[in-house]
């Protein structure tokens, strides 16, 4: 019973807090809807500012509904016995064993996916469409979905099999082996993802010869950065939002620009955006994030190793453990469902570290490229993405991976 109460407190606190933060942000953005912040008044029109406010609020309202639905689903799976029913029916159908446990986890993922489907559909074809950002066809939506399921299954099911077999056969310290296996896998993905998986969803073409390419190569030389090529990705087939990123590690690093980014920004601005991304690399943010994620997953697996042996973990969350030791699937399922309720409270720490990294990358870009170009690129991107320029401070502190626009631009302006 004790754990039921702890779970319920964390559940109410986390879903309540999500709701409260979203409402704060909606109110704050709405209150600042009617005037462009002075530092942007020469660059952003009132109409653009209001579009950003309306878009931000529309996304938040959808998020509030999704938050409510996922709260209901979590309770339905756990305390209301959904997982127990699913587990028993699959036991009847498949008998005991690793196959039944895989089926249990796959069913949960599929059920959550089906519930999520109307939300993704609405978001893409109503919300994004209404604000002029959607470029995706319905055919592409479904082909993405089926490809996603196929790739997820082809990678996820063998991984699950490895973890469940370790749980069953590797003794008390199975979790160290499982952690090691998943860590090696995630390093492998850094190489597999850009070369084998991303091309299933997008076309990557080498950046064409010309002034932009020369300018970028000069920047790479200035920053002493070796990459395995510059690519342009057809992001425009899904969305009008623009971006630039790196993929891969070590010698396999690729630099990828969304075609939408190159359309919207002039070569100097593209260079500044890339310099920011190079900053993340040169300030070792990518390596730090990887190390932190390995450390966090080590702690998570240690916790899972211990908690999966506690009978109360199952009974207090509405399931009966199997008596013969085939509890790996149930433990993973419960852990997957319940742990976000607790880990939610760590969100501000991750956001804080991320915002610090963003300033460092901006400073790097100001140093190696141009603060002025990065400012004008950011203003264009805020406009094009209809990002709000007036976020609520508490919402930002909790969630935002990037500093709010006015602070970020003020920091860059100091470099001029
Ligand atoms: Zn960044």
XYZ file of N, CA and C in Angstrom, residues 4 10 32 57 59 71 119 137 174 194 217-218 256 266 284 302 330 405:
54
model
N 1.733 2.460 -3.370
C 0.558 3.015 -4.065
C 0.406 4.493 -3.712
N 3.132 11.315 -6.376
C 3.992 11.756 -7.489
C 3.151 11.960 -8.752
N 0.862 39.096 -23.303
C 1.840 39.883 -24.062
C 1.561 39.848 -25.564
N -0.058 29.179 -28.158
C -1.203 28.841 -27.302
C -1.941 27.612 -27.846
N -0.697 25.109 -29.510
C 0.076 23.905 -29.191
C -0.045 23.548 -27.711
N -2.677 10.893 -18.393
C -2.911 10.603 -16.972
C -3.946 9.485 -16.823
N -3.979 12.496 -31.976
C -3.272 13.722 -31.598
C -2.257 14.124 -32.664
N 1.930 15.254 -46.777
C 0.702 14.697 -47.329
C 0.226 13.584 -46.401
N 22.229 -8.969 -13.516
C 21.780 -8.895 -14.921
C 21.756 -7.461 -15.424
N 22.538 7.809 -38.965
C 22.702 8.683 -40.143
C 22.922 7.920 -41.449
N 33.166 25.838 -45.795
C 34.448 25.138 -45.684
C 35.504 26.008 -45.017
N 35.442 27.308 -45.286
C 36.372 28.224 -44.607
C 36.122 28.217 -43.102
N 24.362 18.351 -41.498
C 23.125 18.314 -42.280
C 22.373 19.626 -42.122
N 20.477 33.828 -45.486
C 21.542 34.124 -46.438
C 22.814 33.381 -46.005
N 32.503 20.402 -26.283
C 32.323 19.035 -25.781
C 30.928 18.766 -25.188
N 20.208 0.086 -12.279
C 20.438 -0.402 -10.915
C 19.116 -0.395 -10.146
N 6.923 -7.804 -17.227
C 6.047 -7.010 -16.359
C 6.829 -5.879 -15.694
N 14.263 34.125 -26.182
C 14.816 34.932 -27.273
C 15.475 36.243 -26.804
